[in-house]
Structures are given as structure tokens and as C-alpha cells.
Amino acid sequence: MRIHQIDLPVSDVAATVAYFRDELQLPVEGSAVRIGWSTLQLLPAGSNPVGGVHLAFNVPANRFEAATDWLKARATLQRDLKGHDHFTFDGRWDSESIYFTGPDGLILELIARRRLPAGERQGEFHGSEMTCISEVGLPAEHVDEVQANAQSAFGLAPLSQPTPHFAPLGDDEGLLIVVDATRRWFPEQKVLPNARGIHVVLHDVVPGAVVEDDALGWHLRSA
């Protein structure tokens, strides 16, 4: 699965554009940020709350160490309750991650998935090496119901064994992270998930399908 586009409500479009362009070295056109094959379209939040939104960006596994050094010069890494700021996930995840905070309290992540192709660059990392938006967090009052709807509509399978509070649906290139609306985001476990006003367009799944949560305000469709 590929996340083609996310419409993200923000409190200050110009400031958020500047952050992604100047701090994360990503190309922008107007209020659209390009992350590899994905587009992050920034929109005025209006009445939508901001904060608590989770997005992850893939980086090549062989560039993860360089990406970590690059990010540390630009942001403070989030830590878990034990003080760790670098996380290795085995099993079906087979990945490494670091987390940081973006504008409006975005919970952002750089993740290196070892099954994906290596990068060609060497030396200092550049933001343009991010290959895609690979995760978007979706709060749910009933994780199992959203999981069943997304699996049926889009033909997705869980990446790892779902629980009543957490279901990662998709693959290394794109994941819907369905979480209980009362489960605070890893690693700091301070912020509740939010996706109100977010619209997501998916590719490489069953086309022409829609899954949405009117109560929590997010919308998915496939093209």
C-alpha cells in the first residue's frame, strides 16, 4: 500500500510549510509538501483541533545512522519512559525508528525498514532521501471494527498481530496505524491520538473504496 496524499489541518500553514522546507529539507509547492511519492497537503485547521497527529516517513535502512545524526541537529528526539530515544522493532516490523515533535505537536517518526531497498547516497543525509509517508495514525473507539472495515474495503492485512488497542494495517511502504482513542502515543506516552479533519488517499489497494469515522473526523479513500 502507498499513502499518496494526506490533507492535514494546521494552525499556521505558512509556518508549517517553512518547517518542512527549511528544517526537514523537503520540497514544497505552495502549501503542498513532497515526501518521495507522497504529498502532505497543508490546510487551515479552522474548527478542527490540532496536535496528536502521527506521521512516519521512510528512510533507507543503510542511511538510518546518517539520518539520526542529521535529525539530532534539527530537533530534540522523543524519549520513552526509560530515557531511550532509538527503537529497534523485530519480527514483522524489522525496523528502527526515532521520533520527534513537529509543528502543532505532530508526532513525527523516521523509520528504516530493513526489507526495503538500500539508498544510493553516501555521506551527510539530506531530507530529500525520505521516500514516502509510510504511516498515519487513526484513533478509533473500536479498533477491531475499523480494522475489519479497512481490511474489507481496501484488501489490507495486518503487518503484525493486532490487539484490541493497536492494529497496523498495510505493509512496509504504507501503514494505517489504528489505535484506541484513549491510548497515548509512543514513545513519550503523553499525547492522545487525533486525526480530525484528516483526509487520506491510498494507492495500490482495492480502488474506489471509502472508510471514515464521522465521530473522530477522519476519512480514507482509495484511488
JSON list of C-alpha atoms in Angstrom, two decimals:
[
{"chain": "A", "resi": 1, "resn": "MET", "atom": "CA", "xyz": [0.00, 0.00, 0.00]},
{"chain": "A", "resi": 2, "resn": "ARG", "atom": "CA", "xyz": [1.12, 3.54, -0.70]},
{"chain": "A", "resi": 3, "resn": "ILE", "atom": "CA", "xyz": [-0.08, 6.69, 1.01]},
{"chain": "A", "resi": 4, "resn": "HIS", "atom": "CA", "xyz": [-0.48, 9.00, -1.96]},
{"chain": "A", "resi": 5, "resn": "GLN", "atom": "CA", "xyz": [-1.75, 12.12, -0.20]},
{"chain": "A", "resi": 6, "resn": "ILE", "atom": "CA", "xyz": [-2.74, 13.35, 3.24]},
{"chain": "A", "resi": 7, "resn": "ASP", "atom": "CA", "xyz": [-4.71, 16.54, 3.80]},
{"chain": "A", "resi": 8, "resn": "LEU", "atom": "CA", "xyz": [-3.53, 17.84, 7.17]},
{"chain": "A", "resi": 9, "resn": "PRO", "atom": "CA", "xyz": [-5.24, 20.69, 9.06]},
{"chain": "A", "resi": 10, "resn": "VAL", "atom": "CA", "xyz": [-2.69, 23.01, 10.72]},
{"chain": "A", "resi": 11, "resn": "SER", "atom": "CA", "xyz": [-2.93, 26.17, 12.80]},
{"chain": "A", "resi": 12, "resn": "ASP", "atom": "CA", "xyz": [-0.46, 28.14, 10.66]},
{"chain": "A", "resi": 13, "resn": "VAL", "atom": "CA", "xyz": [0.00, 26.99, 7.07]},
{"chain": "A", "resi": 14, "resn": "ALA", "atom": "CA", "xyz": [2.92, 29.31, 6.29]},
{"chain": "A", "resi": 15, "resn": "ALA", "atom": "CA", "xyz": [4.87, 28.38, 9.43]},
{"chain": "A", "resi": 16, "resn": "THR", "atom": "CA", "xyz": [4.31, 24.66, 8.85]},
{"chain": "A", "resi": 17, "resn": "VAL", "atom": "CA", "xyz": [5.40, 24.94, 5.21]},
{"chain": "A", "resi": 18, "resn": "ALA", "atom": "CA", "xyz": [8.56, 26.72, 6.39]},
{"chain": "A", "resi": 19, "resn": "TYR", "atom": "CA", "xyz": [9.27, 23.95, 8.91]},
{"chain": "A", "resi": 20, "resn": "PHE", "atom": "CA", "xyz": [9.10, 21.15, 6.36]},
{"chain": "A", "resi": 21, "resn": "ARG", "atom": "CA", "xyz": [11.03, 23.17, 3.77]},
{"chain": "A", "resi": 22, "resn": "ASP", "atom": "CA", "xyz": [13.74, 24.72, 5.95]},
{"chain": "A", "resi": 23, "resn": "GLU", "atom": "CA", "xyz": [14.15, 22.27, 8.82]},
{"chain": "A", "resi": 24, "resn": "LEU", "atom": "CA", "xyz": [13.41, 18.95, 7.10]},
{"chain": "A", "resi": 25, "resn": "GLN", "atom": "CA", "xyz": [14.75, 19.96, 3.64]},
{"chain": "A", "resi": 26, "resn": "LEU", "atom": "CA", "xyz": [11.64, 18.76, 1.81]},
{"chain": "A", "resi": 27, "resn": "PRO", "atom": "CA", "xyz": [10.44, 20.27, -1.49]},
{"chain": "A", "resi": 28, "resn": "VAL", "atom": "CA", "xyz": [7.29, 22.35, -1.27]},
{"chain": "A", "resi": 29, "resn": "GLU", "atom": "CA", "xyz": [4.96, 23.86, -3.84]},
{"chain": "A", "resi": 30, "resn": "GLY", "atom": "CA", "xyz": [2.51, 26.32, -2.37]},
{"chain": "A", "resi": 31, "resn": "SER", "atom": "CA", "xyz": [1.07, 24.55, 0.67]},
{"chain": "A", "resi": 32, "resn": "ALA", "atom": "CA", "xyz": [1.95, 21.04, -0.57]},
{"chain": "A", "resi": 33, "resn": "VAL", "atom": "CA", "xyz": [4.97, 19.20, 0.85]},
{"chain": "A", "resi": 34, "resn": "ARG", "atom": "CA", "xyz": [6.50, 16.38, -1.18]},
{"chain": "A", "resi": 35, "resn": "ILE", "atom": "CA", "xyz": [7.90, 13.38, 0.68]},
{"chain": "A", "resi": 36, "resn": "GLY", "atom": "CA", "xyz": [9.04, 10.97, -2.02]},
{"chain": "A", "resi": 37, "resn": "TRP", "atom": "CA", "xyz": [5.92, 9.59, -3.72]},
{"chain": "A", "resi": 38, "resn": "SER", "atom": "CA", "xyz": [3.65, 11.09, -1.03]},
{"chain": "A", "resi": 39, "resn": "THR", "atom": "CA", "xyz": [2.16, 14.58, -0.75]},
{"chain": "A", "resi": 40, "resn": "LEU", "atom": "CA", "xyz": [1.30, 16.30, 2.51]},
{"chain": "A", "resi": 41, "resn": "GLN", "atom": "CA", "xyz": [-1.27, 18.98, 1.70]},
{"chain": "A", "resi": 42, "resn": "LEU", "atom": "CA", "xyz": [-1.47, 21.58, 4.48]},
{"chain": "A", "resi": 43, "resn": "LEU", "atom": "CA", "xyz": [-4.84, 23.23, 5.11]},
{"chain": "A", "resi": 44, "resn": "PRO", "atom": "CA", "xyz": [-6.11, 25.83, 7.60]},
{"chain": "A", "resi": 45, "resn": "ALA", "atom": "CA", "xyz": [-7.40, 23.96, 10.65]},
{"chain": "A", "resi": 46, "resn": "GLY", "atom": "CA", "xyz": [-10.49, 26.11, 11.12]},
{"chain": "A", "resi": 47, "resn": "SER", "atom": "CA", "xyz": [-12.52, 24.47, 13.88]},
{"chain": "A", "resi": 48, "resn": "ASN", "atom": "CA", "xyz": [-10.51, 21.23, 13.76]},
{"chain": "A", "resi": 49, "resn": "PRO", "atom": "CA", "xyz": [-8.24, 20.61, 16.76]},
{"chain": "A", "resi": 50, "resn": "VAL", "atom": "CA", "xyz": [-4.53, 20.24, 16.08]},
{"chain": "A", "resi": 51, "resn": "GLY", "atom": "CA", "xyz": [-1.97, 18.15, 17.94]},
{"chain": "A", "resi": 52, "resn": "GLY", "atom": "CA", "xyz": [-1.82, 14.41, 18.48]},
{"chain": "A", "resi": 53, "resn": "VAL", "atom": "CA", "xyz": [-1.40, 13.58, 14.77]},
{"chain": "A", "resi": 54, "resn": "HIS", "atom": "CA", "xyz": [1.12, 10.82, 13.99]},
{"chain": "A", "resi": 55, "resn": "LEU", "atom": "CA", "xyz": [3.01, 10.55, 10.70]},
{"chain": "A", "resi": 56, "resn": "ALA", "atom": "CA", "xyz": [6.05, 8.40, 9.85]},
{"chain": "A", "resi": 57, "resn": "PHE", "atom": "CA", "xyz": [8.50, 8.86, 6.99]},
{"chain": "A", "resi": 58, "resn": "ASN", "atom": "CA", "xyz": [10.52, 6.00, 5.50]},
{"chain": "A", "resi": 59, "resn": "VAL", "atom": "CA", "xyz": [14.28, 6.37, 5.14]},
{"chain": "A", "resi": 60, "resn": "PRO", "atom": "CA", "xyz": [16.60, 3.73, 3.62]},
{"chain": "A", "resi": 61, "resn": "ALA", "atom": "CA", "xyz": [17.93, 1.36, 6.28]},
{"chain": "A", "resi": 62, "resn": "ASN", "atom": "CA", "xyz": [21.55, 1.89, 5.24]},
{"chain": "A", "resi": 63, "resn": "ARG", "atom": "CA", "xyz": [21.06, 5.64, 5.79]},
{"chain": "A", "resi": 64, "resn": "PHE", "atom": "CA", "xyz": [19.45, 5.45, 9.21]},
{"chain": "A", "resi": 65, "resn": "GLU", "atom": "CA", "xyz": [22.57, 6.31, 11.21]},
{"chain": "A", "resi": 66, "resn": "ALA", "atom": "CA", "xyz": [23.22, 9.34, 8.99]},
{"chain": "A", "resi": 67, "resn": "ALA", "atom": "CA", "xyz": [19.54, 10.31, 9.22]},
{"chain": "A", "resi": 68, "resn": "THR", "atom": "CA", "xyz": [19.71, 10.15, 13.01]},
{"chain": "A", "resi": 69, "resn": "ASP", "atom": "CA", "xyz": [22.72, 12.48, 13.12]},
{"chain": "A", "resi": 70, "resn": "TRP", "atom": "CA", "xyz": [21.00, 14.82, 10.67]},
{"chain": "A", "resi": 71, "resn": "LEU", "atom": "CA", "xyz": [17.80, 14.94, 12.70]},
{"chain": "A", "resi": 72, "resn": "LYS", "atom": "CA", "xyz": [19.59, 15.49, 16.02]},
{"chain": "A", "resi": 73, "resn": "ALA", "atom": "CA", "xyz": [20.97, 18.74, 14.59]},
{"chain": "A", "resi": 74, "resn": "ARG", "atom": "CA", "xyz": [17.40, 19.89, 13.85]},
{"chain": "A", "resi": 75, "resn": "ALA", "atom": "CA", "xyz": [15.16, 18.51, 16.57]},
{"chain": "A", "resi": 76, "resn": "THR", "atom": "CA", "xyz": [15.08, 17.02, 20.03]},
{"chain": "A", "resi": 77, "resn": "LEU", "atom": "CA", "xyz": [14.39, 13.30, 19.86]},
{"chain": "A", "resi": 78, "resn": "GLN", "atom": "CA", "xyz": [11.48, 12.00, 21.88]},
{"chain": "A", "resi": 79, "resn": "ARG", "atom": "CA", "xyz": [12.31, 9.51, 24.63]},
{"chain": "A", "resi": 80, "resn": "ASP", "atom": "CA", "xyz": [10.36, 6.72, 26.23]},
{"chain": "A", "resi": 81, "resn": "LEU", "atom": "CA", "xyz": [9.80, 6.41, 29.97]},
{"chain": "A", "resi": 82, "resn": "LYS", "atom": "CA", "xyz": [13.20, 4.70, 30.34]},
{"chain": "A", "resi": 83, "resn": "GLY", "atom": "CA", "xyz": [15.02, 7.50, 28.55]},
{"chain": "A", "resi": 84, "resn": "HIS", "atom": "CA", "xyz": [15.59, 5.65, 25.27]},
{"chain": "A", "resi": 85, "resn": "ASP", "atom": "CA", "xyz": [15.42, 7.63, 22.02]},
{"chain": "A", "resi": 86, "resn": "HIS", "atom": "CA", "xyz": [16.33, 4.92, 19.48]},
{"chain": "A", "resi": 87, "resn": "PHE", "atom": "CA", "xyz": [13.98, 1.99, 18.98]},
{"chain": "A", "resi": 88, "resn": "THR", "atom": "CA", "xyz": [14.52, -1.33, 17.24]},
{"chain": "A", "resi": 89, "resn": "PHE", "atom": "CA", "xyz": [11.50, -3.44, 16.34]},
{"chain": "A", "resi": 90, "resn": "ASP", "atom": "CA", "xyz": [12.00, -7.09, 15.44]},
{"chain": "A", "resi": 91, "resn": "GLY", "atom": "CA", "xyz": [9.67, -9.70, 13.97]},
{"chain": "A", "resi": 92, "resn": "ARG", "atom": "CA", "xyz": [7.36, -8.50, 11.22]},
{"chain": "A", "resi": 93, "resn": "TRP", "atom": "CA", "xyz": [8.39, -4.87, 11.77]},
{"chain": "A", "resi": 94, "resn": "ASP", "atom": "CA", "xyz": [12.13, -5.48, 11.19]},
{"chain": "A", "resi": 95, "resn": "SER", "atom": "CA", "xyz": [12.83, -1.76, 11.56]},
{"chain": "A", "resi": 96, "resn": "GLU", "atom": "CA", "xyz": [14.48, 1.05, 13.51]},
{"chain": "A", "resi": 97, "resn": "SER", "atom": "CA", "xyz": [12.84, 4.33, 14.49]},
{"chain": "A", "resi": 98, "resn": "ILE", "atom": "CA", "xyz": [13.41, 7.74, 16.01]},
{"chain": "A", "resi": 99, "resn": "TYR", "atom": "CA", "xyz": [10.63, 10.15, 16.96]},
{"chain": "A", "resi": 100, "resn": "PHE", "atom": "CA", "xyz": [10.43, 13.93, 17.16]},
{"chain": "A", "resi": 101, "resn": "THR", "atom": "CA", "xyz": [7.87, 16.69, 17.57]},
{"chain": "A", "resi": 102, "resn": "GLY", "atom": "CA", "xyz": [6.76, 18.88, 14.68]},
{"chain": "A", "resi": 103, "resn": "PRO", "atom": "CA", "xyz": [4.53, 21.95, 14.43]},
{"chain": "A", "resi": 104, "resn": "ASP", "atom": "CA", "xyz": [1.22, 21.76, 16.33]},
{"chain": "A", "resi": 105, "resn": "GLY", "atom": "CA", "xyz": [2.67, 18.89, 18.36]},
{"chain": "A", "resi": 106, "resn": "LEU", "atom": "CA", "xyz": [2.85, 16.48, 15.41]},
{"chain": "A", "resi": 107, "resn": "ILE", "atom": "CA", "xyz": [4.25, 13.11, 16.49]},
{"chain": "A", "resi": 108, "resn": "LEU", "atom": "CA", "xyz": [6.75, 12.53, 13.67]},
{"chain": "A", "resi": 109, "resn": "GLU", "atom": "CA", "xyz": [8.91, 9.48, 13.05]},
{"chain": "A", "resi": 110, "resn": "LEU", "atom": "CA", "xyz": [11.78, 8.49, 10.81]},
{"chain": "A", "resi": 111, "resn": "ILE", "atom": "CA", "xyz": [11.66, 4.74, 10.27]},
{"chain": "A", "resi": 112, "resn": "ALA", "atom": "CA", "xyz": [14.09, 2.46, 8.46]},
{"chain": "A", "resi": 113, "resn": "ARG", "atom": "CA", "xyz": [12.53, -0.80, 7.26]},
{"chain": "A", "resi": 114, "resn": "ARG", "atom": "CA", "xyz": [15.20, -3.36, 6.53]},
{"chain": "A", "resi": 115, "resn": "ARG", "atom": "CA", "xyz": [13.25, -5.25, 3.87]},
{"chain": "A", "resi": 116, "resn": "LEU", "atom": "CA", "xyz": [13.12, -2.20, 1.58]},
{"chain": "A", "resi": 117, "resn": "PRO", "atom": "CA", "xyz": [15.88, -1.29, -0.92]},
{"chain": "A", "resi": 118, "resn": "ALA", "atom": "CA", "xyz": [19.02, 0.47, 0.25]},
{"chain": "A", "resi": 119, "resn": "GLY", "atom": "CA", "xyz": [19.66, 4.10, -0.62]},
{"chain": "A", "resi": 120, "resn": "GLU", "atom": "CA", "xyz": [22.32, 5.16, -3.12]},
{"chain": "A", "resi": 121, "resn": "ARG", "atom": "CA", "xyz": [23.61, 8.28, -1.35]},
{"chain": "A", "resi": 122, "resn": "GLN", "atom": "CA", "xyz": [26.59, 8.37, 0.98]},
{"chain": "A", "resi": 123, "resn": "GLY", "atom": "CA", "xyz": [27.87, 10.92, 3.45]},
{"chain": "A", "resi": 124, "resn": "GLU", "atom": "CA", "xyz": [25.65, 13.50, 5.10]},
{"chain": "A", "resi": 125, "resn": "PHE", "atom": "CA", "xyz": [21.93, 12.75, 5.00]},
{"chain": "A", "resi": 126, "resn": "HIS", "atom": "CA", "xyz": [19.51, 15.09, 3.21]},
{"chain": "A", "resi": 127, "resn": "GLY", "atom": "CA", "xyz": [15.76, 15.35, 3.79]},
{"chain": "A", "resi": 128, "resn": "SER", "atom": "CA", "xyz": [15.08, 14.52, 0.15]},
{"chain": "A", "resi": 129, "resn": "GLU", "atom": "CA", "xyz": [16.14, 10.94, 0.96]},
{"chain": "A", "resi": 130, "resn": "MET", "atom": "CA", "xyz": [12.84, 10.33, 2.75]},
{"chain": "A", "resi": 131, "resn": "THR", "atom": "CA", "xyz": [10.97, 8.05, 0.38]},
{"chain": "A", "resi": 132, "resn": "CYS", "atom": "CA", "xyz": [7.34, 8.42, 1.49]},
{"chain": "A", "resi": 133, "resn": "ILE", "atom": "CA", "xyz": [4.83, 8.98, 4.23]},
{"chain": "A", "resi": 134, "resn": "SER", "atom": "CA", "xyz": [4.65, 5.41, 5.46]},
{"chain": "A", "resi": 135, "resn": "GLU", "atom": "CA", "xyz": [2.32, 5.72, 8.47]},
{"chain": "A", "resi": 136, "resn": "VAL", "atom": "CA", "xyz": [-0.68, 7.76, 9.52]},
{"chain": "A", "resi": 137, "resn": "GLY", "atom": "CA", "xyz": [-2.29, 7.38, 12.93]},
{"chain": "A", "resi": 138, "resn": "LEU", "atom": "CA", "xyz": [-6.06, 6.84, 13.11]},
{"chain": "A", "resi": 139, "resn": "PRO", "atom": "CA", "xyz": [-7.79, 6.90, 16.50]},
{"chain": "A", "resi": 140, "resn": "ALA", "atom": "CA", "xyz": [-10.77, 4.60, 16.93]},
{"chain": "A", "resi": 141, "resn": "GLU", "atom": "CA", "xyz": [-13.37, 3.97, 19.58]},
{"chain": "A", "resi": 142, "resn": "HIS", "atom": "CA", "xyz": [-13.40, 0.31, 18.50]},
{"chain": "A", "resi": 143, "resn": "VAL", "atom": "CA", "xyz": [-10.12, -0.74, 16.89]},
{"chain": "A", "resi": 144, "resn": "ASP", "atom": "CA", "xyz": [-11.45, -4.12, 15.78]},
{"chain": "A", "resi": 145, "resn": "GLU", "atom": "CA", "xyz": [-14.34, -2.53, 13.84]},
{"chain": "A", "resi": 146, "resn": "VAL", "atom": "CA", "xyz": [-12.08, -0.09, 11.99]},
{"chain": "A", "resi": 147, "resn": "GLN", "atom": "CA", "xyz": [-9.64, -2.92, 11.29]},
{"chain": "A", "resi": 148, "resn": "ALA", "atom": "CA", "xyz": [-12.40, -5.09, 9.83]},
{"chain": "A", "resi": 149, "resn": "ASN", "atom": "CA", "xyz": [-13.75, -2.23, 7.71]},
{"chain": "A", "resi": 150, "resn": "ALA", "atom": "CA", "xyz": [-10.32, -1.31, 6.32]},
{"chain": "A", "resi": 151, "resn": "GLN", "atom": "CA", "xyz": [-9.44, -4.92, 5.59]},
{"chain": "A", "resi": 152, "resn": "SER", "atom": "CA", "xyz": [-12.72, -5.46, 3.76]},
{"chain": "A", "resi": 153, "resn": "ALA", "atom": "CA", "xyz": [-12.73, -2.17, 1.84]},
{"chain": "A", "resi": 154, "resn": "PHE", "atom": "CA", "xyz": [-9.07, -1.91, 0.84]},
{"chain": "A", "resi": 155, "resn": "GLY", "atom": "CA", "xyz": [-7.92, -5.54, 0.96]},
{"chain": "A", "resi": 156, "resn": "LEU", "atom": "CA", "xyz": [-5.34, -4.80, 3.66]},
{"chain": "A", "resi": 157, "resn": "ALA", "atom": "CA", "xyz": [-3.75, -7.25, 6.05]},
{"chain": "A", "resi": 158, "resn": "PRO", "atom": "CA", "xyz": [-2.16, -6.53, 9.44]},
{"chain": "A", "resi": 159, "resn": "LEU", "atom": "CA", "xyz": [1.61, -6.11, 9.42]},
{"chain": "A", "resi": 160, "resn": "SER", "atom": "CA", "xyz": [1.79, -7.69, 12.87]},
{"chain": "A", "resi": 161, "resn": "GLN", "atom": "CA", "xyz": [-0.70, -9.30, 15.23]},
{"chain": "A", "resi": 162, "resn": "PRO", "atom": "CA", "xyz": [-3.39, -6.72, 16.11]},
{"chain": "A", "resi": 163, "resn": "THR", "atom": "CA", "xyz": [-4.52, -6.14, 19.68]},
{"chain": "A", "resi": 164, "resn": "PRO", "atom": "CA", "xyz": [-7.72, -4.56, 20.98]},
{"chain": "A", "resi": 165, "resn": "HIS", "atom": "CA", "xyz": [-5.79, -1.27, 21.24]},
{"chain": "A", "resi": 166, "resn": "PHE", "atom": "CA", "xyz": [-3.45, -1.30, 18.21]},
{"chain": "A", "resi": 167, "resn": "ALA", "atom": "CA", "xyz": [-3.74, -2.54, 14.63]},
{"chain": "A", "resi": 168, "resn": "PRO", "atom": "CA", "xyz": [-1.09, -1.77, 11.96]},
{"chain": "A", "resi": 169, "resn": "LEU", "atom": "CA", "xyz": [-2.71, -2.38, 8.56]},
{"chain": "A", "resi": 170, "resn": "GLY", "atom": "CA", "xyz": [-0.70, -2.48, 5.35]},
{"chain": "A", "resi": 171, "resn": "ASP", "atom": "CA", "xyz": [2.94, -3.15, 4.60]},
{"chain": "A", "resi": 172, "resn": "ASP", "atom": "CA", "xyz": [6.44, -1.65, 4.70]},
{"chain": "A", "resi": 173, "resn": "GLU", "atom": "CA", "xyz": [5.53, 1.04, 2.15]},
{"chain": "A", "resi": 174, "resn": "GLY", "atom": "CA", "xyz": [2.35, 2.21, 3.85]},
{"chain": "A", "resi": 175, "resn": "LEU", "atom": "CA", "xyz": [0.54, 1.55, 7.12]},
{"chain": "A", "resi": 176, "resn": "LEU", "atom": "CA", "xyz": [-2.68, 2.69, 8.74]},
{"chain": "A", "resi": 177, "resn": "ILE", "atom": "CA", "xyz": [-1.90, 2.77, 12.46]},
{"chain": "A", "resi": 178, "resn": "VAL", "atom": "CA", "xyz": [-5.31, 2.23, 14.05]},
{"chain": "A", "resi": 179, "resn": "VAL", "atom": "CA", "xyz": [-5.14, 2.92, 17.78]},
{"chain": "A", "resi": 180, "resn": "ASP", "atom": "CA", "xyz": [-7.56, 3.13, 20.65]},
{"chain": "A", "resi": 181, "resn": "ALA", "atom": "CA", "xyz": [-8.58, 6.77, 21.07]},
{"chain": "A", "resi": 182, "resn": "THR", "atom": "CA", "xyz": [-7.54, 6.59, 24.74]},
{"chain": "A", "resi": 183, "resn": "ARG", "atom": "CA", "xyz": [-4.06, 5.14, 24.03]},
{"chain": "A", "resi": 184, "resn": "ARG", "atom": "CA", "xyz": [-1.32, 7.79, 24.29]},
{"chain": "A", "resi": 185, "resn": "TRP", "atom": "CA", "xyz": [1.30, 7.89, 21.57]},
{"chain": "A", "resi": 186, "resn": "PHE", "atom": "CA", "xyz": [4.58, 6.02, 21.92]},
{"chain": "A", "resi": 187, "resn": "PRO", "atom": "CA", "xyz": [7.27, 6.82, 22.96]},
{"chain": "A", "resi": 188, "resn": "GLU", "atom": "CA", "xyz": [6.53, 9.67, 25.39]},
{"chain": "A", "resi": 189, "resn": "GLN", "atom": "CA", "xyz": [3.01, 8.43, 26.19]},
{"chain": "A", "resi": 190, "resn": "LYS", "atom": "CA", "xyz": [1.82, 11.97, 26.84]},
{"chain": "A", "resi": 191, "resn": "VAL", "atom": "CA", "xyz": [-0.43, 12.84, 23.89]},
{"chain": "A", "resi": 192, "resn": "LEU", "atom": "CA", "xyz": [-3.73, 11.28, 22.86]},
{"chain": "A", "resi": 193, "resn": "PRO", "atom": "CA", "xyz": [-4.20, 10.48, 19.17]},
{"chain": "A", "resi": 194, "resn": "ASN", "atom": "CA", "xyz": [-6.04, 12.90, 16.91]},
{"chain": "A", "resi": 195, "resn": "ALA", "atom": "CA", "xyz": [-6.86, 12.79, 13.20]},
{"chain": "A", "resi": 196, "resn": "ARG", "atom": "CA", "xyz": [-9.84, 15.14, 13.00]},
{"chain": "A", "resi": 197, "resn": "GLY", "atom": "CA", "xyz": [-10.09, 16.74, 9.56]},
{"chain": "A", "resi": 198, "resn": "ILE", "atom": "CA", "xyz": [-7.50, 14.43, 8.02]},
{"chain": "A", "resi": 199, "resn": "HIS", "atom": "CA", "xyz": [-8.25, 13.02, 4.56]},
{"chain": "A", "resi": 200, "resn": "VAL", "atom": "CA", "xyz": [-6.02, 10.25, 3.18]},
{"chain": "A", "resi": 201, "resn": "VAL", "atom": "CA", "xyz": [-5.77, 8.96, -0.40]},
{"chain": "A", "resi": 202, "resn": "LEU", "atom": "CA", "xyz": [-4.37, 5.43, -0.78]},
{"chain": "A", "resi": 203, "resn": "HIS", "atom": "CA", "xyz": [-2.86, 3.73, -3.82]},
{"chain": "A", "resi": 204, "resn": "ASP", "atom": "CA", "xyz": [-2.04, 0.07, -4.54]},
{"chain": "A", "resi": 205, "resn": "VAL", "atom": "CA", "xyz": [-5.11, -1.20, -2.69]},
{"chain": "A", "resi": 206, "resn": "VAL", "atom": "CA", "xyz": [-8.65, -2.08, -3.85]},
{"chain": "A", "resi": 207, "resn": "PRO", "atom": "CA", "xyz": [-9.69, 1.09, -5.73]},
{"chain": "A", "resi": 208, "resn": "GLY", "atom": "CA", "xyz": [-12.82, 3.15, -5.23]},
{"chain": "A", "resi": 209, "resn": "ALA", "atom": "CA", "xyz": [-13.31, 2.33, -1.55]},
{"chain": "A", "resi": 210, "resn": "VAL", "atom": "CA", "xyz": [-14.02, 4.63, 1.39]},
{"chain": "A", "resi": 211, "resn": "VAL", "atom": "CA", "xyz": [-13.59, 4.16, 5.13]},
{"chain": "A", "resi": 212, "resn": "GLU", "atom": "CA", "xyz": [-14.31, 7.00, 7.52]},
{"chain": "A", "resi": 213, "resn": "ASP", "atom": "CA", "xyz": [-15.03, 7.74, 11.14]},
{"chain": "A", "resi": 214, "resn": "ASP", "atom": "CA", "xyz": [-17.60, 10.51, 11.50]},
{"chain": "A", "resi": 215, "resn": "ALA", "atom": "CA", "xyz": [-17.27, 10.61, 15.28]},
{"chain": "A", "resi": 216, "resn": "LEU", "atom": "CA", "xyz": [-13.48, 11.10, 15.23]},
{"chain": "A", "resi": 217, "resn": "GLY", "atom": "CA", "xyz": [-13.45, 13.06, 11.99]},
{"chain": "A", "resi": 218, "resn": "TRP", "atom": "CA", "xyz": [-11.08, 11.24, 9.61]},
{"chain": "A", "resi": 219, "resn": "HIS", "atom": "CA", "xyz": [-11.63, 9.98, 6.06]},
{"chain": "A", "resi": 220, "resn": "LEU", "atom": "CA", "xyz": [-9.83, 7.41, 3.87]},
{"chain": "A", "resi": 221, "resn": "ARG", "atom": "CA", "xyz": [-10.37, 6.69, 0.20]},
{"chain": "A", "resi": 222, "resn": "SER", "atom": "CA", "xyz": [-8.55, 4.67, -2.43]},
{"chain": "A", "resi": 223, "resn": "ALA", "atom": "CA", "xyz": [-7.79, 5.74, -5.99]}
]
